[in-house]
PDB file of C-alpha atoms in Angstrom:
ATOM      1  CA  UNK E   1      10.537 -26.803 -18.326  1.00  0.00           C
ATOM      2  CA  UNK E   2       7.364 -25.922 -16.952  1.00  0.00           C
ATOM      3  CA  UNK E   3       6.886 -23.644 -13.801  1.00  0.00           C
ATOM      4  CA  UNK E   4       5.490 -25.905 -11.801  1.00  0.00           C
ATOM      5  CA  UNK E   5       7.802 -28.703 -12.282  1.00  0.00           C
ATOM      6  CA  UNK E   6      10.858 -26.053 -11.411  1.00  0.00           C
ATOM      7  CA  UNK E   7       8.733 -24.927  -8.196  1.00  0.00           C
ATOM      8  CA  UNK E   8      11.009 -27.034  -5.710  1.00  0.00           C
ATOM      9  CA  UNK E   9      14.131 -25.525  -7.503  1.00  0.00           C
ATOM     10  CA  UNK E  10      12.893 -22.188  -7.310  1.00  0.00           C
ATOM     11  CA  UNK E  11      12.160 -22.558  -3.826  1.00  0.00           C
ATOM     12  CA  UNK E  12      15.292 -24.040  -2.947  1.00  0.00           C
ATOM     13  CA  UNK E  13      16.947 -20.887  -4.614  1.00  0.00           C
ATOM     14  CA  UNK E  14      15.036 -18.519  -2.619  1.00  0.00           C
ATOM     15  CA  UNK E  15      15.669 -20.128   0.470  1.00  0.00           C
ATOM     16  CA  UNK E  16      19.275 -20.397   0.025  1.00  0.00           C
ATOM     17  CA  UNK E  17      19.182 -16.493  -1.238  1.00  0.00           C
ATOM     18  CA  UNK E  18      16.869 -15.697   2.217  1.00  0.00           C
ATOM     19  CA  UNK E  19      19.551 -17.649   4.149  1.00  0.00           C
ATOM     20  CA  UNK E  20      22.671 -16.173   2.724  1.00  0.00           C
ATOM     21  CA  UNK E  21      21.061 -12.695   3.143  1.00  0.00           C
ATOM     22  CA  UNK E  22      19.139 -12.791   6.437  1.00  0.00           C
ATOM     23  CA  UNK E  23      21.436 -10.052   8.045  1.00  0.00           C
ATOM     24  CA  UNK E  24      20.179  -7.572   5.494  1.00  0.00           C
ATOM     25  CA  UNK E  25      16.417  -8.688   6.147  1.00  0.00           C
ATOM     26  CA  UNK E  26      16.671  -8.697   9.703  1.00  0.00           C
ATOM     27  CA  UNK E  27      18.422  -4.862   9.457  1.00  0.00           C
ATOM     28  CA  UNK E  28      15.284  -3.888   7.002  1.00  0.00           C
ATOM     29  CA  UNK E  29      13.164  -5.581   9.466  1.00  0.00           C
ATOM     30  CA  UNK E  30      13.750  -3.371  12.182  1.00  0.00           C
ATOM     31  CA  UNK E  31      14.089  -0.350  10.680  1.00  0.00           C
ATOM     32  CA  UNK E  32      10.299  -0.472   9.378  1.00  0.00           C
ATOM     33  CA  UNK E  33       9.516  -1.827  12.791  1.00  0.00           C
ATOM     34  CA  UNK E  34      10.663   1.163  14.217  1.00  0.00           C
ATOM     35  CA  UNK E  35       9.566   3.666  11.216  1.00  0.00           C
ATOM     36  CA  UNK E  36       6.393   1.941  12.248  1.00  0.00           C
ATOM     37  CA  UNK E  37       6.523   2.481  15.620  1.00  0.00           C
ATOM     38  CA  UNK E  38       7.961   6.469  15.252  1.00  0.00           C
ATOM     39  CA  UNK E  39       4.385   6.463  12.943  1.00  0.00           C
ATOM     40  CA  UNK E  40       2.085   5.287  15.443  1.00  0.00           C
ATOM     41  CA  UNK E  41       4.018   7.886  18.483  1.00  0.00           C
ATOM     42  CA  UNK E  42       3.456  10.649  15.914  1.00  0.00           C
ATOM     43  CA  UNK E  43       0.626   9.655  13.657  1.00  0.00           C
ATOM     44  CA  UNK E  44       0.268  13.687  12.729  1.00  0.00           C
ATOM     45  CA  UNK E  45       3.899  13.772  11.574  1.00  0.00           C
ATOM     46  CA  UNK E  46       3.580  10.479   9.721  1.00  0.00           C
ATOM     47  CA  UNK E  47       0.220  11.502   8.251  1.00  0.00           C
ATOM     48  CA  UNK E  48       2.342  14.857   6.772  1.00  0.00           C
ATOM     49  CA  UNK E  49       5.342  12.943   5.837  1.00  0.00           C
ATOM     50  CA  UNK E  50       2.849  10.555   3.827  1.00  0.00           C
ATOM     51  CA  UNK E  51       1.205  13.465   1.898  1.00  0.00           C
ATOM     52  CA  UNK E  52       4.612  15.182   1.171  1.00  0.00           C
ATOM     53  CA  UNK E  53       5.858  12.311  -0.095  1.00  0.00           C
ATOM     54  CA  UNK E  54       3.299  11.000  -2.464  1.00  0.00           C
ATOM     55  CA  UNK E  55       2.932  14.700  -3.520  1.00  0.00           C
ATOM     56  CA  UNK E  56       7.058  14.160  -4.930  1.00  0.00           C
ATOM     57  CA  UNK E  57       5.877  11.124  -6.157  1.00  0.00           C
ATOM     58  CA  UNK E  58       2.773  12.744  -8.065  1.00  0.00           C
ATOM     59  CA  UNK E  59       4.950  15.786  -9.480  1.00  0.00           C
ATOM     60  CA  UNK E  60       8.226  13.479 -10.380  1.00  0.00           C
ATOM     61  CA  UNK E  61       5.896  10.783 -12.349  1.00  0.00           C
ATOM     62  CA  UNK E  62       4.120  13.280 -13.933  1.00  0.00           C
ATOM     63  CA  UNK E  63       6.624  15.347 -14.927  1.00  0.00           C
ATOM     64  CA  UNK E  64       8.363  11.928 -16.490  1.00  0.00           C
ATOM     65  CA  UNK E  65       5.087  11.246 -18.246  1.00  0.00           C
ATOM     66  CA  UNK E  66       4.924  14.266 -19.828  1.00  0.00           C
ATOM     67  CA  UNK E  67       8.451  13.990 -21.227  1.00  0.00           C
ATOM     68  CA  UNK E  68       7.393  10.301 -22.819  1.00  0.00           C
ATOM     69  CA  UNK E  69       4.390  11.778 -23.757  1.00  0.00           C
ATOM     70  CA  UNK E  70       5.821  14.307 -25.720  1.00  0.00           C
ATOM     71  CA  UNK E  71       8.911  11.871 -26.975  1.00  0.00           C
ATOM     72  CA  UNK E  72       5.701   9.694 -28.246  1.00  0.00           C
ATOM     73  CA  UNK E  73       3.662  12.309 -29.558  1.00  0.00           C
ATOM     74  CA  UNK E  74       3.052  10.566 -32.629  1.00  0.00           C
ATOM     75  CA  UNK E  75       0.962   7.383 -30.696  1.00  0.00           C
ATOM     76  CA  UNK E  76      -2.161   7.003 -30.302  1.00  0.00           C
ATOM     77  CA  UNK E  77      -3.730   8.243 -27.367  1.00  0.00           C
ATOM     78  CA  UNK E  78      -1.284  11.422 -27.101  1.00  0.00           C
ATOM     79  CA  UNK E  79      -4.217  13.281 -25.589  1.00  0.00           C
ATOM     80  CA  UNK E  80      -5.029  10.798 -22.834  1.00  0.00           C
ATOM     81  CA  UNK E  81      -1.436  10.515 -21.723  1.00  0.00           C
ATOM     82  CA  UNK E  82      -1.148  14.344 -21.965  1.00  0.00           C
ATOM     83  CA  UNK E  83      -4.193  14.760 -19.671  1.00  0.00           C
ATOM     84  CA  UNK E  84      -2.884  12.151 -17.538  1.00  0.00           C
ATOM     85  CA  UNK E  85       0.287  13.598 -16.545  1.00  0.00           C
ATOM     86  CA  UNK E  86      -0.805  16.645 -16.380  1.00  0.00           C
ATOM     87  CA  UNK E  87      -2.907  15.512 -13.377  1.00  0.00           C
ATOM     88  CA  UNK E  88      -0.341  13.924 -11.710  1.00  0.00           C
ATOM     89  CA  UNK E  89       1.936  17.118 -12.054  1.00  0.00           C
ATOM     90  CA  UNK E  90      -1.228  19.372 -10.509  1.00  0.00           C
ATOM     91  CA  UNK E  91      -1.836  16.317  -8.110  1.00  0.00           C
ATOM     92  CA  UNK E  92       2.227  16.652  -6.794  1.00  0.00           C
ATOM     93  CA  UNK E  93       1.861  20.559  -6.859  1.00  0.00           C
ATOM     94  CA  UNK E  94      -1.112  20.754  -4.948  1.00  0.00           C
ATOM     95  CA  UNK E  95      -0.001  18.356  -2.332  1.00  0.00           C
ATOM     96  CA  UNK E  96       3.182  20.611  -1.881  1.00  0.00           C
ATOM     97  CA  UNK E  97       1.716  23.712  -1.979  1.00  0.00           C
ATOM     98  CA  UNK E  98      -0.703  22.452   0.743  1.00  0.00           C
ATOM     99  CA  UNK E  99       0.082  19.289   2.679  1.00  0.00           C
ATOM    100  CA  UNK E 100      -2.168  20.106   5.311  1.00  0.00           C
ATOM    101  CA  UNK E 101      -5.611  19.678   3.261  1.00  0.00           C
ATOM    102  CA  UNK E 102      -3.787  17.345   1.339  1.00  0.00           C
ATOM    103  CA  UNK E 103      -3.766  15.119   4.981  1.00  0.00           C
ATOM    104  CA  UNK E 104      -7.820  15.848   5.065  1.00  0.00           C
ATOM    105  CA  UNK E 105      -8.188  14.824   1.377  1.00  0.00           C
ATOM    106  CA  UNK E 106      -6.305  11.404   1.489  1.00  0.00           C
ATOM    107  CA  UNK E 107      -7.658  10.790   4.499  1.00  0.00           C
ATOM    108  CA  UNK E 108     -11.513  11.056   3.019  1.00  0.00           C
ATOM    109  CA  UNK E 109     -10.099   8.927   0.187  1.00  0.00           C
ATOM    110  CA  UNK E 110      -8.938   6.174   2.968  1.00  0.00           C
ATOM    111  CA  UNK E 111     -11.847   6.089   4.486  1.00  0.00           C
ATOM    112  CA  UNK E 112     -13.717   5.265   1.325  1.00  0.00           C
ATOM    113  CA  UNK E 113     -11.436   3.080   0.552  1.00  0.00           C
ATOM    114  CA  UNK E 114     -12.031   0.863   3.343  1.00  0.00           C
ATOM    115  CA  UNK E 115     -15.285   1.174   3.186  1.00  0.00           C
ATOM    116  CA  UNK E 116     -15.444  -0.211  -0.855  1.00  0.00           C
ATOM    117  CA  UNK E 117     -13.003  -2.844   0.416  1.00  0.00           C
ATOM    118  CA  UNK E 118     -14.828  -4.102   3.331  1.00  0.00           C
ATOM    119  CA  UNK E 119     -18.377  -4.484   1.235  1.00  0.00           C
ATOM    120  CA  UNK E 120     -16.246  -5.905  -1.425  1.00  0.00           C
ATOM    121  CA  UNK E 121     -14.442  -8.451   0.587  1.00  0.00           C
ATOM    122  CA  UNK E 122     -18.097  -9.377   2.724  1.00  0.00           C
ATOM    123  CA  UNK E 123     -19.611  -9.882  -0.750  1.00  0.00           C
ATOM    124  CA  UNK E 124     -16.926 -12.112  -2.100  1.00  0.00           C
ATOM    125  CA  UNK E 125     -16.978 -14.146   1.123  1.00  0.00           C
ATOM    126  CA  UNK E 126     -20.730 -14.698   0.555  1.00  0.00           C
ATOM    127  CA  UNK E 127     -20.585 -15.585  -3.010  1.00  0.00           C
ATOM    128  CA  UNK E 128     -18.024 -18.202  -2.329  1.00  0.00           C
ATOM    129  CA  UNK E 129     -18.954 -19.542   0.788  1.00  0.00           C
ATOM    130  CA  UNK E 130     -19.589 -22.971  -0.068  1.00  0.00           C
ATOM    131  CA  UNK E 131     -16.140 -23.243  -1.807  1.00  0.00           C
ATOM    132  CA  UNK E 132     -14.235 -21.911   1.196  1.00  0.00           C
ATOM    133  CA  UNK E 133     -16.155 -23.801   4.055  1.00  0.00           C
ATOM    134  CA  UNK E 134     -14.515 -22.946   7.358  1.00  0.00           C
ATOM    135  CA  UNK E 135     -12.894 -19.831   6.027  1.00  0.00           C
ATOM    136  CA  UNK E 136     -15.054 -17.401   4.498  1.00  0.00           C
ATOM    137  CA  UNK E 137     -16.214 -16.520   7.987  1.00  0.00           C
ATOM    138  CA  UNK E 138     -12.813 -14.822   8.481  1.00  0.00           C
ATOM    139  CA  UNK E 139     -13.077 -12.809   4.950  1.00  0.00           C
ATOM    140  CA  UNK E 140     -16.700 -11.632   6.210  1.00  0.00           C
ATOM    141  CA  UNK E 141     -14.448 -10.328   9.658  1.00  0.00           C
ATOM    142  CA  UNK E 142     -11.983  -8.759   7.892  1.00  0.00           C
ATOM    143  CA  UNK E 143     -14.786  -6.947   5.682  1.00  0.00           C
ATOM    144  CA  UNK E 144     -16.649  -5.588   8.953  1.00  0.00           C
ATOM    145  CA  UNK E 145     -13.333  -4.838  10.271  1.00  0.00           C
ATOM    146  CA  UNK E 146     -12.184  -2.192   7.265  1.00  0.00           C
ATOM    147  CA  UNK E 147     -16.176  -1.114   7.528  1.00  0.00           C
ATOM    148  CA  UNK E 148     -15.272  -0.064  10.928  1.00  0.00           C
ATOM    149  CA  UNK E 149     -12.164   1.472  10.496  1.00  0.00           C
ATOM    150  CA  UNK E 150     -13.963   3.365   7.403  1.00  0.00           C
ATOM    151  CA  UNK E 151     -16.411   4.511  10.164  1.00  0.00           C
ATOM    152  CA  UNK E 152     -13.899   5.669  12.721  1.00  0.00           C
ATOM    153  CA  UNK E 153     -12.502   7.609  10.116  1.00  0.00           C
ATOM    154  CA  UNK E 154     -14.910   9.389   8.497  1.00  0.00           C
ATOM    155  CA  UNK E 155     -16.698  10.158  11.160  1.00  0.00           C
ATOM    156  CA  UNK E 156     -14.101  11.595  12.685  1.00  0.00           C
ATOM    157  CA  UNK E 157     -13.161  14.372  10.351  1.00  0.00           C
ATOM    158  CA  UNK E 158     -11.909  16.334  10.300  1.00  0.00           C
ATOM    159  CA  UNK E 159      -9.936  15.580  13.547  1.00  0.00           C
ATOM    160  CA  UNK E 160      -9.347  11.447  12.030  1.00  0.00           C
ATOM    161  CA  UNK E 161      -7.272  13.260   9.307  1.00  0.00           C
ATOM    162  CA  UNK E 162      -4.793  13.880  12.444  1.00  0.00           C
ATOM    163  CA  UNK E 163      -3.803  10.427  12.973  1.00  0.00           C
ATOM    164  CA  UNK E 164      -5.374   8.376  10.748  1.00  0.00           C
ATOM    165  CA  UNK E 165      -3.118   8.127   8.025  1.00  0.00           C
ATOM    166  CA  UNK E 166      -0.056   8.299   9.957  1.00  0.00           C
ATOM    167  CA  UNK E 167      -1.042   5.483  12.564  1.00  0.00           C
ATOM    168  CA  UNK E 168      -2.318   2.795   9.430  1.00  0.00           C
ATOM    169  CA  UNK E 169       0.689   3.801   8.146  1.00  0.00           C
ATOM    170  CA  UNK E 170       2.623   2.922  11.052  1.00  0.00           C
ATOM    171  CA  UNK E 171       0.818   0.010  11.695  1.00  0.00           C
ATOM    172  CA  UNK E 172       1.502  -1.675   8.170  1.00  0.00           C
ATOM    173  CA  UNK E 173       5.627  -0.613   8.620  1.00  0.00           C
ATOM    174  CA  UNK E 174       5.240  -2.213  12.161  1.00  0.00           C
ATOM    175  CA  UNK E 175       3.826  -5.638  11.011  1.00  0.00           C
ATOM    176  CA  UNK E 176       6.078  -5.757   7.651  1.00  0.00           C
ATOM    177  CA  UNK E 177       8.913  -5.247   9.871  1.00  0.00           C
ATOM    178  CA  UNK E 178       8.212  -7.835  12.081  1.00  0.00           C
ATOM    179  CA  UNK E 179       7.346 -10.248   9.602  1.00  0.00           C
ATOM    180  CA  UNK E 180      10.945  -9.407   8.092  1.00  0.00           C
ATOM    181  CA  UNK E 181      12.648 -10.273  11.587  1.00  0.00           C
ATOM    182  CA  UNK E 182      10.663 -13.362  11.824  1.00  0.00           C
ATOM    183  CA  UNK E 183      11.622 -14.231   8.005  1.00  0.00           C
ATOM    184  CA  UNK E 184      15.685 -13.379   8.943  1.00  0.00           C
ATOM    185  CA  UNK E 185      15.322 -15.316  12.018  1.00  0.00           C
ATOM    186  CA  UNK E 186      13.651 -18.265  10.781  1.00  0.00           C
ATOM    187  CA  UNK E 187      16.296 -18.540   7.654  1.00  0.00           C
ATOM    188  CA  UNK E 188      19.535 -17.480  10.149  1.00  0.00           C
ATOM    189  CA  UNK E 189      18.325 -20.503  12.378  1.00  0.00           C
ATOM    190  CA  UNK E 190      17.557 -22.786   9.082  1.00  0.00           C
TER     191      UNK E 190
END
């Protein structure tokens, strides 16, 4: 049976898995909520925590690809994987050994990041702004909106690298927490 002719089904499914559940959505819910909120009180600690733990993440995926890179020694592409894992374990180590600059260098990386993403997201509202009508004015808003938060942070280092990670951070556990309490609301009420 095609997917789309299941769709309803599959819907009904989740719904009825949402509403059995929505007790363990609502707790997640509000404990990102207030992760998110403990983030945006504290962005320096947050920012830390953040860089600490994608340095564990770095080292312990790294580490694991170089085990499967030396169980499949024989593929092609040993090399690559090699080099690849390799970086992630120097990645993990460095971000341990030095959290601190580790803050200052994801922090530069952010801020490019948003600034990529808001060009790319302006651009693609442009090219397609005769499909979307009405609504490509908002992609072109949310565009300017990462170019300014690439601004603010960049031109704030070194002192952005203080908060900046930490409070987007906190920010995004803030609003997927709420949106969890709204979800476990809506389906406890359903």
């Amino acid at each position: 049976m095609p997917l789309q002719q299941d769709l309803p089904g599959i819907q009904a499914k989740m719904s009825a898995a949402v509403r059995e559940h929505w007790k363990a959505f609502l707790f997640e819910g509000v404990v990102l909520a207030l992760l998110g909120l403990a983030a945006m009180i504290l962005p320096p600690l947050a920012s830390l925590a953040v860089t600490i733990f994608l340095g564990w993440m770095f080292l312990i995926s790294g580490i694991g690809g170089l085990v499967v890179t030396f169980w499949a020694r024989h593929m092609p592409g040993f090399w690559w994987s090699l080099f690849s894992a390799a970086l992630a374990v120097l990645a993990g180590m460095i971000l341990l050994a030095r959290p601190i600059q580790g803050v200052l260098t994801l922090t530069i990386v952010v801020g490019a990041y948003f600034l990529a993403e808001g060009v790319a997201t302006i651009m693609y509202a442009l090219e397609h702004r005769r499909e979307l009508s009405e609504r490509w004015s908002w992609l072109v808003i949310a565009g300017v909106v990462d170019i300014v938060i690439a601004f603010l942070v960049i031109a704030g280092l070194p002192g952005s690298a203080e908060w900046a990670i930490g409070l987007l951070v906190g920010i995004n556990l803030l609003f997927g927490g709420t949106t969890l309490i709204g979800m476990a609301l809506a389906a406890r009420n359903a």
